[in-house]
C-alpha atoms as one frame of an Amber mdcrd trajectory, in Angstrom:
protein
  -8.221  47.546  30.141 -11.627  46.631  28.757 -10.413  47.247  25.181  -7.378
  45.050  25.798  -9.586  42.199  27.056 -11.835  42.536  24.021  -8.811  42.500
  21.710  -7.439  39.345  23.382 -10.792  37.580  22.962 -11.013  38.551  19.274
  -7.448  37.375  18.601  -8.059  34.080  20.448 -11.228  33.425  18.450  -9.432
  34.229  15.214  -6.573  31.860  16.003  -8.908  29.058  17.003 -10.783  29.486
  13.707  -7.522  29.070  11.779  -6.737  25.863  13.612 -10.233  24.560  12.926
  -9.819  25.154   9.162  -6.542  23.210   9.157  -8.169  20.275  10.944 -11.132
  20.301   8.537  -9.025  20.009   5.401  -6.181  17.760   6.628  -4.154  19.077
   3.713  -0.798  19.351   5.492  -0.849  15.787   6.843  -1.901  14.465   3.459
   0.805  16.443   1.688   3.392  14.925   4.063   2.058  11.420   3.264   2.304
  12.249  -0.444   5.926  13.419  -0.087   6.810  10.155   1.648   5.110   8.054
  -1.060   6.709  10.153  -3.798  10.157   9.491  -2.366   9.578   5.767  -1.836
   8.197   5.339  -5.377  10.955   7.397  -7.030   8.152   9.744  -8.175   6.839
   6.973 -10.460   3.231   5.947  -9.886  -0.255   5.780 -11.306  -3.597   6.932
 -10.009  -7.192   6.908 -11.190  -9.376  10.001 -11.229 -13.084   9.532 -11.761
 -16.548  11.064 -12.020 -19.996   9.612 -11.517 -23.373  11.223 -12.026 -26.849
  10.457 -10.754 -27.764  10.166 -14.459 -25.789   6.933 -14.735 -22.709   8.301
 -16.497 -19.362   7.192 -15.059 -15.892   8.053 -16.358 -12.343   7.507 -15.221
  -8.809   8.166 -16.334  -5.741   6.290 -15.201  -2.780   8.679 -15.169   0.697
   7.131 -15.271   3.698   9.139 -14.061   7.326   8.107 -14.558  10.070  10.077
 -12.797   7.701  12.970 -12.155   6.402  13.261 -15.714   3.027  12.087 -17.035
   3.672   9.385 -19.636   0.255   7.813 -20.111  -3.487   8.300 -19.837  -6.175
   5.647 -20.203  -9.819   6.683 -20.319 -13.244   5.118 -20.395 -16.821   6.347
 -20.013 -19.866   4.186 -19.365 -23.581   4.640 -18.858 -26.092   2.470 -17.110
 -28.456   0.312 -19.108 -31.907  -1.099 -18.496 -30.223  -4.287 -17.253 -29.248
  -3.926 -13.574 -25.494  -3.959 -12.870 -24.662  -3.807 -16.605 -22.990  -0.738
 -18.085 -22.564   0.285 -21.703 -19.080   1.532 -22.638 -19.455   4.776 -24.574
 -15.802   5.740 -25.015 -12.479   4.036 -24.385  -8.934   4.986 -25.413  -5.252
   4.989 -24.390  -2.616   7.678 -24.917   1.155   7.708 -24.446   4.202   9.300
 -26.048   3.266  11.553 -28.956  -0.446  10.736 -28.588  -0.572  12.044 -24.993
  -3.262  14.745 -24.638  -4.656  14.215 -28.141  -8.202  13.503 -26.909 -10.503
  16.275 -25.745 -12.399  14.123 -23.277 -10.719  12.547 -20.278  -9.269  14.080
 -17.178  -6.307  16.452 -17.100  -2.857  14.885 -17.219  -1.673  16.202 -13.875
   0.922  14.788 -11.535  -0.067  14.473  -7.887   2.281  17.394  -7.157   0.174
  19.488  -9.537  -3.047  18.238  -7.946  -1.849  19.219  -4.467  -0.900  22.670
  -5.779  -4.262  23.074  -7.526  -6.067  21.919  -4.397  -4.275  24.415  -2.180
  -4.440  27.412  -4.517  -7.837  26.874  -6.187 -10.053  24.014  -5.054  -9.785
  24.507  -1.286  -9.271  28.259  -1.472 -12.937  29.210  -1.844 -15.458  30.893
   0.413 -16.520  28.507   3.153 -19.608  30.638   3.671 -20.737  29.949   0.093
 -19.390  26.415  -0.379 -18.929  23.098   1.326 -15.197  22.419   1.070 -14.255
  18.761   0.610 -10.850  17.240   1.330 -10.328  13.552   2.032  -7.168  11.482
   2.133  -8.348   7.862   1.945  -5.427   6.579  -0.171  -3.124   5.742   2.758
  -3.081   9.448   3.606  -2.794  10.650  -0.001  -5.556  12.874  -1.381  -8.731
  11.074  -2.454 -11.010  14.104  -2.867 -10.323  17.823  -3.099 -12.839  20.428
  -4.135 -16.025  22.205  -3.231 -19.797  22.111  -3.610 -21.701  25.407  -3.783
 -24.319  25.742  -1.043 -27.870  24.861  -2.068 -26.779  23.019  -5.226 -28.897
  19.965  -6.005 -27.084  17.652  -8.436 -23.574  17.045  -9.804 -22.168  20.258
  -8.328 -18.754  19.103  -7.148 -15.847  21.075  -8.605 -12.599  19.283  -7.956
 -10.988  15.895  -8.228 -11.673  12.393  -6.937  -8.700  10.016  -6.809  -8.378
   6.295  -6.131  -5.907   3.468  -6.719  -2.656   5.354  -6.122   0.007   2.753
  -6.886   3.741   2.537  -7.407   4.556   2.409 -11.126   5.198  -1.089 -12.424
   6.186  -1.469 -16.046   3.849  -3.801 -17.919   5.332  -6.817 -19.644
């Protein structure tokens, strides 16, 4: 009887730990919000992924998706200057059609479906004992950050993706 009680306690603790992990990431709720947005936008949208460093470097790519396929990528990188609130543009370019993915810099041309898959299989699937796992969904429930930071890392240690400005695709005139 004592062994059975111990087994029940261990199983209960294990199940409660699983529920806690789900609450921490919020992945499932965010994925449901993404599926709803994807349907309402006919899988045509844009989003911006970005990176900023304590050194003053900032970069972002706008990824444009039409009917589930990446059709455009705009990129720029800036650095801070000696003048407060003024940045110096280091690099800026636009790709589409046959020029898509012709630049080495810039963020990957991934759809949000691919980002959710990468988040679930790679970015959030790391040791929680060795890393701080980050998942936020500040874009009306759609992913805004997915990745991890190794414990005891001092600067620019985030491995993952930051996303903002998820919008329904509107063809420019």
